[in-house]
Short mmCIF file of C-alpha atoms and ligand atoms in Angstrom, two decimals:
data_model
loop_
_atom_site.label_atom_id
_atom_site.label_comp_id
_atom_site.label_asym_id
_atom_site.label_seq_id
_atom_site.Cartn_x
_atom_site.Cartn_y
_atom_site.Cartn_z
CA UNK A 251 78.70 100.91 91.00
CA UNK A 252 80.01 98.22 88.37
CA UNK A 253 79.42 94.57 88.39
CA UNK A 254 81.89 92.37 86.87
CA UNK A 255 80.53 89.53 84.70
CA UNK A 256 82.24 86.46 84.08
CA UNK A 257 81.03 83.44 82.12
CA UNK A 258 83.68 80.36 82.80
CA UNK A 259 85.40 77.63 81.38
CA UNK A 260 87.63 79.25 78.72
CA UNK A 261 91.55 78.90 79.29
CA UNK A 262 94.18 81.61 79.59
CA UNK A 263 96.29 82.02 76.78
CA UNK A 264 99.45 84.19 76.06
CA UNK A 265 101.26 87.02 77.54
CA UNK A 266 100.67 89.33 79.71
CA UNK A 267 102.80 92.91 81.59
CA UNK A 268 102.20 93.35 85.14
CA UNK A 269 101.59 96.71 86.40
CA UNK A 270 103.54 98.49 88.96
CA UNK A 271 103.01 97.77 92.46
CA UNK A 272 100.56 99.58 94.08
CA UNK A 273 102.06 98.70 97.52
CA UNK A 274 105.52 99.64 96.67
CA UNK A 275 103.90 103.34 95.36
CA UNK A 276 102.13 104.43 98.22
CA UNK A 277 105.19 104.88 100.93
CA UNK A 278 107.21 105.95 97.44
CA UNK A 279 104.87 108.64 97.63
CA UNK A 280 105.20 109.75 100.85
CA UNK A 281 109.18 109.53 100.65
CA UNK A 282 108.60 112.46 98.21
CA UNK A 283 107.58 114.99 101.15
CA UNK A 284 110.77 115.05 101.98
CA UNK A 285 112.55 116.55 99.77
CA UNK A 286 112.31 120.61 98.56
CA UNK A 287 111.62 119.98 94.84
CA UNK A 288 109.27 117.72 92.77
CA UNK A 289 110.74 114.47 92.45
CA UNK A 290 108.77 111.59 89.91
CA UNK A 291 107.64 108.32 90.65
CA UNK A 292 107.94 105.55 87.38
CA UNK A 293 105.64 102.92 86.49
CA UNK A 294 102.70 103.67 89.03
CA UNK A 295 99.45 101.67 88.86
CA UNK A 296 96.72 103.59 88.08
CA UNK A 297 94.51 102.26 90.79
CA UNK A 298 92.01 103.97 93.14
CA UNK A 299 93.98 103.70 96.46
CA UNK A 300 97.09 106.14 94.58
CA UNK A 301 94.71 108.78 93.62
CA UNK A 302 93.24 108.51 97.13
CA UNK A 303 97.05 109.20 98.34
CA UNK A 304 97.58 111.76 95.92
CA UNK A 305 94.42 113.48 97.37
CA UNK A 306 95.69 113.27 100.90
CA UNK A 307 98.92 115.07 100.02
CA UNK A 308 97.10 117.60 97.88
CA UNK A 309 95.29 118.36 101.15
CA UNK A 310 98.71 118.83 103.00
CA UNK A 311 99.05 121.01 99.73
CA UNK A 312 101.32 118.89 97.33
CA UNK A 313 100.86 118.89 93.42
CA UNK A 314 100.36 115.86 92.14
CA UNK A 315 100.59 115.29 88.23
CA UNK A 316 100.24 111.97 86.48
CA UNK A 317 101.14 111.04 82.70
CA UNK A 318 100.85 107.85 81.60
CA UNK A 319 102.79 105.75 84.58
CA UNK A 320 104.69 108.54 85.74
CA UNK A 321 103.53 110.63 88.68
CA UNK A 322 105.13 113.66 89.40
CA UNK A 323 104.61 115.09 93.38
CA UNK A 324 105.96 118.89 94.41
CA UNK A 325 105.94 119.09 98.05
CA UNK A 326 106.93 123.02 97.63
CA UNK A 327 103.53 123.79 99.67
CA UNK A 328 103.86 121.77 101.68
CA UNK A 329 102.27 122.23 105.27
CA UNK A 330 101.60 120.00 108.46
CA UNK A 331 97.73 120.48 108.64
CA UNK A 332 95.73 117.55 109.40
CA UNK A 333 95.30 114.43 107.42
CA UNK A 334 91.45 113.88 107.46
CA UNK A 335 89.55 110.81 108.95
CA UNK A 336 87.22 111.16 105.48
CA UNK A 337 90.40 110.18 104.14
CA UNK A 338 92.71 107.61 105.95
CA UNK A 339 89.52 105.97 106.92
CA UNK A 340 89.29 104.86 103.13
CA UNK A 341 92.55 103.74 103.15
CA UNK A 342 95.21 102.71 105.85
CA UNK A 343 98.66 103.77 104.13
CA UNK A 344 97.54 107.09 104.70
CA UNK A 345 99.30 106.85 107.73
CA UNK A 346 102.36 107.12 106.00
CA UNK A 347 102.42 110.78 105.82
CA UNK A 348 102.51 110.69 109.43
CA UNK A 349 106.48 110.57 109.40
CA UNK A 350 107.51 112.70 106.37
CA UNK A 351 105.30 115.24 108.12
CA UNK A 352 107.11 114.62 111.98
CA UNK A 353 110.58 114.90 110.01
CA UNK A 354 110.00 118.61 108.32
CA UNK A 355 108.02 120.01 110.80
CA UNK A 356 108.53 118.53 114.17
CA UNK A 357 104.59 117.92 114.32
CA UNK A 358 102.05 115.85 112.71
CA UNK A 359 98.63 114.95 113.39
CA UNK A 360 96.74 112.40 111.65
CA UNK A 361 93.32 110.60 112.25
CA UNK A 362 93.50 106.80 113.52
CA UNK A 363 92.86 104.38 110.88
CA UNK A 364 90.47 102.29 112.70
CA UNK A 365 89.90 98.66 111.77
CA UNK A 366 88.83 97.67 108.52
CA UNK A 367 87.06 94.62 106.63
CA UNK A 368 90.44 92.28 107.12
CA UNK A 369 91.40 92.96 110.87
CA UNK A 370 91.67 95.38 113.46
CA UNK A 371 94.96 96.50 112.41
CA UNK A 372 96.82 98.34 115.48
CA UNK A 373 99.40 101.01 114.66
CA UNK A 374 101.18 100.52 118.18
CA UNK A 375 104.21 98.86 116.64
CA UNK A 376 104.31 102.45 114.29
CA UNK A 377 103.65 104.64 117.00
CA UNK A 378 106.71 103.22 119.22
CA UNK A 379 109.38 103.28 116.45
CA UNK A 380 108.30 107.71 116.68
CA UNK A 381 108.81 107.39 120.53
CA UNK A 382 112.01 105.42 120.19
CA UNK A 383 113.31 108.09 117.83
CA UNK A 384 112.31 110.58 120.51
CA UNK A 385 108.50 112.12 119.81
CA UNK A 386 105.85 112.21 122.20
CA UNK A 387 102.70 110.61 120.71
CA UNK A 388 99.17 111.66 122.19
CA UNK A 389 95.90 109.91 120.63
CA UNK A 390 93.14 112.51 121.28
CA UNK A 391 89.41 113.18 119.58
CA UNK A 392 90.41 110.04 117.08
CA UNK A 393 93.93 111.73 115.82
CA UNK A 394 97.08 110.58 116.49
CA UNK A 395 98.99 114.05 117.34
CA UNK A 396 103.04 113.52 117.30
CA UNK A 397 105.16 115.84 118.14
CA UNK A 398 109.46 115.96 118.04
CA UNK A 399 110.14 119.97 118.28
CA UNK A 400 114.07 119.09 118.88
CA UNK A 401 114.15 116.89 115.64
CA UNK A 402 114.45 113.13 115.61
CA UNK A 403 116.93 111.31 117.43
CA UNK A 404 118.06 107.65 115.99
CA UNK A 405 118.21 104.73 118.33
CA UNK A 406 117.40 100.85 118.42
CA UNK A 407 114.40 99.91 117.60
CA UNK A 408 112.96 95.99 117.86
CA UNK A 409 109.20 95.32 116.46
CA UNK A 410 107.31 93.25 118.04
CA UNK A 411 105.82 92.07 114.85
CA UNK A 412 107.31 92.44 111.48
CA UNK A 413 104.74 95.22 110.25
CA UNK A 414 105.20 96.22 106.59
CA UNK A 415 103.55 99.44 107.84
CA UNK A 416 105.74 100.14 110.79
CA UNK A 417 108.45 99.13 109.04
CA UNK A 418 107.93 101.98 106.50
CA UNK A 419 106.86 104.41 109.42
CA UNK A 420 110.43 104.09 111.06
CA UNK A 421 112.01 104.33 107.83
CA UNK A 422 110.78 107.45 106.89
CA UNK A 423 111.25 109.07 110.51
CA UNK A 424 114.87 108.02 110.52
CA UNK A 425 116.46 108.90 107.18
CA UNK A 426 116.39 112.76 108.15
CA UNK A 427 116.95 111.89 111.88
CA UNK A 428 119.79 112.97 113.93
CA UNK A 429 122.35 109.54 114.11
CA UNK A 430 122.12 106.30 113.40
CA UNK A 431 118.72 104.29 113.88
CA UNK A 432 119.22 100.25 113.97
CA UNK A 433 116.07 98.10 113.05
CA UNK A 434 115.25 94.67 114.02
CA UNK A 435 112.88 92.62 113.39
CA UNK A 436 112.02 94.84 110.47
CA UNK A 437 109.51 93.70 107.32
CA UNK A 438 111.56 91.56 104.69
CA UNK A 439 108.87 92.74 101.71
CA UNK A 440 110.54 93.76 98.26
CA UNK A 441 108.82 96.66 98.85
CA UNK A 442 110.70 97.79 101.38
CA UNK A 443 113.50 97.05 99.94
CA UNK A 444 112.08 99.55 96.83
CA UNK A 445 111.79 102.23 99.48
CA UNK A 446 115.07 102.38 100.96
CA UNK A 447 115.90 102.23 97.15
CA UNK A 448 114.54 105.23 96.68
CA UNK A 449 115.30 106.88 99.77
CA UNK A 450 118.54 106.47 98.81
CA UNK A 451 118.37 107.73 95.30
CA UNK A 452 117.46 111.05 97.18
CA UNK A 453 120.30 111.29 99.25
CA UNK A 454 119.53 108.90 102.43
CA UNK A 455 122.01 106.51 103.89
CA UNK A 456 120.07 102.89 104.43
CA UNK A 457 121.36 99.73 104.29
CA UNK A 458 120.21 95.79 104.67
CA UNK A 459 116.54 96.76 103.55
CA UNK A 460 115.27 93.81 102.72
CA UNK A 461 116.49 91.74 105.35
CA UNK A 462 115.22 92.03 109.12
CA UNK A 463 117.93 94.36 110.08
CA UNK A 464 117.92 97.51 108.63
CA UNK A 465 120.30 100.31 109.39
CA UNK A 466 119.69 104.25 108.76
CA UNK A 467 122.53 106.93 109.25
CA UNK A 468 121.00 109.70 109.29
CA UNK A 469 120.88 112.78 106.64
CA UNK A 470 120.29 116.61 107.04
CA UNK A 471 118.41 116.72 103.36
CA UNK A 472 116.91 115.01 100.73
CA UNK A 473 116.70 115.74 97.17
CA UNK A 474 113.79 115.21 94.69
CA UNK A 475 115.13 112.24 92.47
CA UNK A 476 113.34 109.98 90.21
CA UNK A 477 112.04 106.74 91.09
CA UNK A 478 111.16 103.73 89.85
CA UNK A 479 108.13 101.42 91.30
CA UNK A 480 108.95 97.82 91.46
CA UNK A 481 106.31 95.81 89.57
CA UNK A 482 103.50 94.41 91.54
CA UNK A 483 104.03 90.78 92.87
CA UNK A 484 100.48 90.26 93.85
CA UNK A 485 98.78 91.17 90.67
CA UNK A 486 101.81 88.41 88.99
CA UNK A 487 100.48 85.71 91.88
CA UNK A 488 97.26 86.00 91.32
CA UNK A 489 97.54 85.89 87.46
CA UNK A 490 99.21 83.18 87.43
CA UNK A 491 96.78 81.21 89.96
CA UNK A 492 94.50 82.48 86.99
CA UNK A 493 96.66 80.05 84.71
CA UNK A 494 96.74 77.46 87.18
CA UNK A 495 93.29 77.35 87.36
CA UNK A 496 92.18 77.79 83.76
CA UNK A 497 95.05 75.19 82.66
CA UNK A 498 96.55 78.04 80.22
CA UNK A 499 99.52 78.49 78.45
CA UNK A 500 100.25 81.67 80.16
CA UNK A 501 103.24 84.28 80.50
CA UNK A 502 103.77 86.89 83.01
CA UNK A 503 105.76 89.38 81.98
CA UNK A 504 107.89 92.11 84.02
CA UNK A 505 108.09 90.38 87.61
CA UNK A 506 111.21 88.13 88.60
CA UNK A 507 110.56 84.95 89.92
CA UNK A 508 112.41 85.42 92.90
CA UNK A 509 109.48 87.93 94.28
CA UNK A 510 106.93 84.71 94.48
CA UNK A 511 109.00 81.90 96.10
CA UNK A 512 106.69 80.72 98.58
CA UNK A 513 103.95 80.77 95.73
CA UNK A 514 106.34 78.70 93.12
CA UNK A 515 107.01 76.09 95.78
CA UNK A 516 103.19 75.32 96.56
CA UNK A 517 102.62 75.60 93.17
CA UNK A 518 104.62 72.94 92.37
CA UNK A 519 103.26 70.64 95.20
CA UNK A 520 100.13 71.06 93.70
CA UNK A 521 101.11 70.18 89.80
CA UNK A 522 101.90 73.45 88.68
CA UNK A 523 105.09 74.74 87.00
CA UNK A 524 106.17 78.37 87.04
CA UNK A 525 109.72 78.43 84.58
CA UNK A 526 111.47 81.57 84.51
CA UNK A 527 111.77 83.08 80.74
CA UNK A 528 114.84 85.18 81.19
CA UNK A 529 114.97 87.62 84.39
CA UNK A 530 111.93 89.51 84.12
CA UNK A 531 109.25 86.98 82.73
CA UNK A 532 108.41 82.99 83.94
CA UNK A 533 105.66 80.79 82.14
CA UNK A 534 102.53 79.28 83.90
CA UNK A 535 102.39 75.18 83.12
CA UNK A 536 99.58 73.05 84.76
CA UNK A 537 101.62 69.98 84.53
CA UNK A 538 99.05 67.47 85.90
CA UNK A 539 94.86 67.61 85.04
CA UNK A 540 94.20 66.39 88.54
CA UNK A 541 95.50 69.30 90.67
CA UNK A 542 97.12 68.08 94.30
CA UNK A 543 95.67 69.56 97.77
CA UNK A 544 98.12 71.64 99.39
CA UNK A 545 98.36 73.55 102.90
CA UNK A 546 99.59 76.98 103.46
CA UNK A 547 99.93 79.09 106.25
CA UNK A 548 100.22 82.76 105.22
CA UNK A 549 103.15 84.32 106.76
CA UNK A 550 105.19 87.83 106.40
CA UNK A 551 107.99 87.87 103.88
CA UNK A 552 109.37 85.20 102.47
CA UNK A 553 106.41 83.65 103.40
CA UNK A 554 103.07 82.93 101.71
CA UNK A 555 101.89 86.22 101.47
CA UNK A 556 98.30 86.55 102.42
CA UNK A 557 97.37 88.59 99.99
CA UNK A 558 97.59 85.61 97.90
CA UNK A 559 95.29 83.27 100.27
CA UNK A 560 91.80 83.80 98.92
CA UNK A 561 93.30 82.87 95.36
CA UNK A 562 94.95 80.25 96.61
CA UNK A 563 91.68 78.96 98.34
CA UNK A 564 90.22 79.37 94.91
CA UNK A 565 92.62 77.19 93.47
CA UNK A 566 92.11 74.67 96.02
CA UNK A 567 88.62 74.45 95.17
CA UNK A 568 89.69 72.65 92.45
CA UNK A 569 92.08 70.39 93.75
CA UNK A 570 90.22 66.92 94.93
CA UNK A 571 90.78 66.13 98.28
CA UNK A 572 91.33 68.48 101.75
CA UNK A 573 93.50 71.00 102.16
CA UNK A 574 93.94 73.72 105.00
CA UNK A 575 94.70 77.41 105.07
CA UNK A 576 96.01 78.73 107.93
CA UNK A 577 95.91 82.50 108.02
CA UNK A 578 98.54 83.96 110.44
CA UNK A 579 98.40 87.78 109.39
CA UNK A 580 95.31 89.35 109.37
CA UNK A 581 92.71 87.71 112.05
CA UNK A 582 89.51 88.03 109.70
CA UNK A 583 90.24 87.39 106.28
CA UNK A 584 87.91 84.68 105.32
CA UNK A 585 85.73 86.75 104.15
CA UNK A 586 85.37 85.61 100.50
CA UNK A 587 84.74 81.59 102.08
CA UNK A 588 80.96 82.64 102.40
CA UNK A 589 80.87 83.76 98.83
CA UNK A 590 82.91 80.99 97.07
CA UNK A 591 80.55 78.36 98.93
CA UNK A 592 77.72 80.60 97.40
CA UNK A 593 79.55 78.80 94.24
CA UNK A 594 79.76 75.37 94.92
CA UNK A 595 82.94 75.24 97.08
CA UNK A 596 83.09 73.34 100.09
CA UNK A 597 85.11 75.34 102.39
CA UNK A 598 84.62 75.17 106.73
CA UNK A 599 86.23 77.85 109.33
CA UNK A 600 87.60 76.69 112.08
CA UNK A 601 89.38 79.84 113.96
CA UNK A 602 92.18 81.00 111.89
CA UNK A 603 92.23 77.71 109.79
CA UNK A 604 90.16 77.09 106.44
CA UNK A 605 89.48 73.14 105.84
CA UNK A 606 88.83 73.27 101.77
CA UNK A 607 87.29 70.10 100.39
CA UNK A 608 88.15 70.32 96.88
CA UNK A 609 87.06 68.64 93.65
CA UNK A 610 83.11 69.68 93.20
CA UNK A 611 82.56 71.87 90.24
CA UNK A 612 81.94 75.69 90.68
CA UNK A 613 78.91 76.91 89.35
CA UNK A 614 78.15 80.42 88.59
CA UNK A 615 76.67 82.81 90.73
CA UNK A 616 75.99 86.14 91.88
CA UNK A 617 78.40 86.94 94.98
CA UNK A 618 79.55 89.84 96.55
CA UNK A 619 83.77 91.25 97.05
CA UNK A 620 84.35 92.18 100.66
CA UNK A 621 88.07 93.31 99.95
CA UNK A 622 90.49 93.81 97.63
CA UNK A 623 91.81 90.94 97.35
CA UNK A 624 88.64 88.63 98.04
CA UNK A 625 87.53 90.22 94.83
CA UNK A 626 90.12 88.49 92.94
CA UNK A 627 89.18 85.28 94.10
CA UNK A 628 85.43 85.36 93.42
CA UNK A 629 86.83 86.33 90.04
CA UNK A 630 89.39 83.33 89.24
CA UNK A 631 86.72 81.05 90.69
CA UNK A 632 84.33 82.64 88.11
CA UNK A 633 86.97 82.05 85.26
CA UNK A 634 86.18 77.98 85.88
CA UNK A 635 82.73 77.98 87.17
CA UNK A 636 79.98 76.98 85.08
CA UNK A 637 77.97 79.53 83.68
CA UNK A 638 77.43 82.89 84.29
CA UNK A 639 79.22 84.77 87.59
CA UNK A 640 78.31 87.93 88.60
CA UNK A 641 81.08 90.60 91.09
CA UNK A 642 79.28 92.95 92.62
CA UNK A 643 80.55 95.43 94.93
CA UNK A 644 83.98 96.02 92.90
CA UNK A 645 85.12 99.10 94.56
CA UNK A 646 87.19 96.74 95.81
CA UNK A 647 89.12 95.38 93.00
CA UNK A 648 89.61 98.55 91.95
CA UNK A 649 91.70 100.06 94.69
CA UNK A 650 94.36 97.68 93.77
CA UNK A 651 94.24 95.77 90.64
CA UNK A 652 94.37 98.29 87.28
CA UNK A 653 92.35 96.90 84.56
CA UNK A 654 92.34 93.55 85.67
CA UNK A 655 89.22 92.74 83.79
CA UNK A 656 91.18 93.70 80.63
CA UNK A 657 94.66 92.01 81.26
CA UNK A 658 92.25 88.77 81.41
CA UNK A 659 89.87 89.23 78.75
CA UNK A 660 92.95 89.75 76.68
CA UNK A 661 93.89 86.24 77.55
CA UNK A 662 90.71 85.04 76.48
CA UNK A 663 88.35 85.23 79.61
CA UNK A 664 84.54 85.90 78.90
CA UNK A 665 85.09 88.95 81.02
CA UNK A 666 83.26 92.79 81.42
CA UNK A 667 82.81 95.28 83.37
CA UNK A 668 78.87 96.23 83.57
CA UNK A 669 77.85 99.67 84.98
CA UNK A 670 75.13 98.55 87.97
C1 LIG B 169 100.64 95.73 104.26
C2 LIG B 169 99.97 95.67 102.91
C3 LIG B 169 98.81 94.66 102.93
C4 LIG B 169 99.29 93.30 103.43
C5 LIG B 169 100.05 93.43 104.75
C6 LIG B 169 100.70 92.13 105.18
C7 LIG B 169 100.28 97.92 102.08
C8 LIG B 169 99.66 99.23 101.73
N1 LIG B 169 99.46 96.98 102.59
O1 LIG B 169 99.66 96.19 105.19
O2 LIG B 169 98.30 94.54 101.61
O3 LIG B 169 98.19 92.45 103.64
O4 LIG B 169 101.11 94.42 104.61
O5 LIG B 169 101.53 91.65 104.19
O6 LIG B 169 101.45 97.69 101.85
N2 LIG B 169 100.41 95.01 113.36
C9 LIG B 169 100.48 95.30 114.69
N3 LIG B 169 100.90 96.56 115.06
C10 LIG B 169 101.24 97.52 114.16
C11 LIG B 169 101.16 97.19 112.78
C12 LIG B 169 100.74 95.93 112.42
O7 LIG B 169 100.19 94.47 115.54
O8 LIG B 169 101.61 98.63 114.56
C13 LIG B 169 99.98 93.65 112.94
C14 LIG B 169 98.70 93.69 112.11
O9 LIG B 169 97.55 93.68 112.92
C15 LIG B 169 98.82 92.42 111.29
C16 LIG B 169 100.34 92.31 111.06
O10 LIG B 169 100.94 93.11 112.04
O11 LIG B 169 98.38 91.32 112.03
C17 LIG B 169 100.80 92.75 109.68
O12 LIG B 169 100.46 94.10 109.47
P1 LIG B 169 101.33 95.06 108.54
O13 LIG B 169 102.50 94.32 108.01
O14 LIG B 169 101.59 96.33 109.28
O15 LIG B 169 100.32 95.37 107.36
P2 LIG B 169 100.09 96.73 106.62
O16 LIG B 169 101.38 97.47 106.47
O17 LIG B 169 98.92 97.43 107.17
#
């Protein structure tokens, strides 16, 4: 297993491309199953939780061929066998072959997730979009079996909560369903929004993706088409807390501005400037030494995503003074607080809250990633902390981020990967 190594203190200079978003690939990859032919996905991350998709749908017997960004996927095998607990325990979004396979086949059966590091993370709010659209769901021996032998029916369909996951669930039951389906309450994400993008390119009729009410007539067939993966808006936010935090003169390239929002506006509360260069491409200015404390409260989209709030807690290490983070998503994501006090940080729980007392210097040290994104934390803190800091455990990192450790070193971090 590799160890990343970090020794601190140097700023982040100059540009940098962010990758494609590994989020907005994996229900882009399930949208493929339903076509006939092999359609091709554009400007995919490289990143360990794709090639654990593409392995799942090779099991349901799709070919999966990658050059470069582009990954091509030919569901012409494909068959509704059983996706694997080996497999979708590893990684969630494997439930998203759950409706592709519903739609073509009028059965499905896939093993339950389970909880994970971050949460428990139901699938209830998934599971009753299917029965709205008319399956019957059984959960038996740890699989979730569905079952819609008539075909799919649209209807209404509220969520309770506005799950990315479900969100993507429902779309991909209802773009081949019989009717219209109307969804309320739906996930906001841009990469929803990419889906329904795509879904359209091959042939499906969605509209007000993006928004919280999202409306599917439905379609007999898809085609394969080409799509394109919208760039990733996490990697951008948490490069650009890199800046923040390493007072750089940094530029992210590929990403508009309009993706990170709620990160812009606290960024600016706490002294830092992110100015747009053109559409694609905004600068990172610390405009103040003394950085201000700032609360968030992680929240679906528009919101402050909270797969931003362990860098943000990094970056509020550094900020003199208190500030709380509330997180509101996931109920046990505080995960990294342990590690980044192993570094100096002052940081208490209290429930759902994190009271950060900012302003002591980080020191180096060896700590340990418990996610994905937790691992990017312990490595911006290590960017500023004195001395040596050493990532263990970076499985992690690398089921999301693709050559993180490169973009920064290309900046100018003290940065390498080191084979344990
Ligand atoms: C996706 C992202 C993940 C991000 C999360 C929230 C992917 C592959 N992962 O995860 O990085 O942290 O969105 O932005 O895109 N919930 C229910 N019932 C359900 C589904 C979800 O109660 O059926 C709850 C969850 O427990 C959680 C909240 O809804 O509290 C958000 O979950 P959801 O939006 O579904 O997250 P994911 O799609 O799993």
């Amino acid at each position: 297993m590799d160890k990343i190594v970090i020794r601190g203190g140097r700023p982040l200079q100059g540009r940098i491309r962010v990758s494609g978003s590994k989020n907005a690939s994996l229900p882009l990859m399930a949208a493929c199953l339903l076509a006939d032919g092999p359609s091709c996905l554009q400007n995919v991350p490289d990143v360990r939780d794709i090639r654990t998709m593409a392995r799942m749908l090779e099991i349901l017997g799709v070919k999966s061929e990658r050059t470069d960004q582009a990954l091509t996927l030919d569901p012409s095998g494909l068959a509704s066998r059983p996706a694997p607990y080996e497999l979708v325990s590893t990684m969630r979004a494997s439930i998203y072959v759950l409706a592709p396979l519903l739609s073509r086949f009028g059965k499905a059966q896939v093993a339950l997730p389970g909880g994970c590091a971050i949460g428990l993370r139901p699938i209830d709010q998934h599971l009753k979009g299917l029965e709205a659209l008319g399956a019957t769901v059984d959960l038996a021996h740890g699989y979730i079996n569905a079952k819609a032998p008539h075909g799919l029916k649209g209807d209404e369909i509220y969520l309770d909560v506005a799950s990315v996951g479900a969100t993507v669930t429902i779309l991909l039951a209802a773009v081949r369903a019989q009717g219209r389906t109307v969804l309320d309450h739906a996930a906001c994400e841009p990469e929803i929004a990419n889906l329904a993008e795509g879904l359209n390119a091959m042939g499906a009729s969605i509209s007000g993706a993006g928004s919280s009410r999202i409306v599917i007539e439905g379609v007999r067939n898809l085609r394969p088409a080409t799509l394109t993966v919208i760039p990733d808006r996490i990697e951008a936010g948490t490069l650009a807390l890199a800046g923040a935090m390493t007072s750089g003169e940094m530029i992210i390239e590929n990403l508009p501005l309009a993706h990170l929002k709620a990160l812009e506006n606290k960024l600016r509360e706490t002294g830092v400037a992110l100015i747009p260069e053109g559409k694609q491409a905004f600068r990172v200015q610390r405009k103040e030494k003394k950085l201000t404390p700032v609360d968030i409260v992680t929240l679906p989209y528009p919101g402050f995503p909270t797969d931003l709030q362990a860098q943000w807690m990094a970056l509020m290490c550094l900020a003199p003074g208190r500030s709380v983070i509330t997180e509101a998503v996931w109920e046990n994501r505080f995960m990294h607080v342990a590690e980044l006090n192993r570094m100096g940080a002052d940081i208490q729980i209290e429930g759902s809250n994190a009271l950060v007392r900012g302003g002591n210097p980080l020191s180096g040290a060896q700590v340990m990633a418990s996610d994905l994104r937790a691992s990017a934390a312990l490595i911006l803190a290590g960017l500023v902390a004195e001395g040596e800091t050493t990532v263990s455990r970076i499985y992690h990192l690398d089921r999301g981020y693709e050559h993180l450790e490169q973009k920064l070193s290309g900046l100018g971090a003290d940065i390498q990967r080191v084979p344990e």
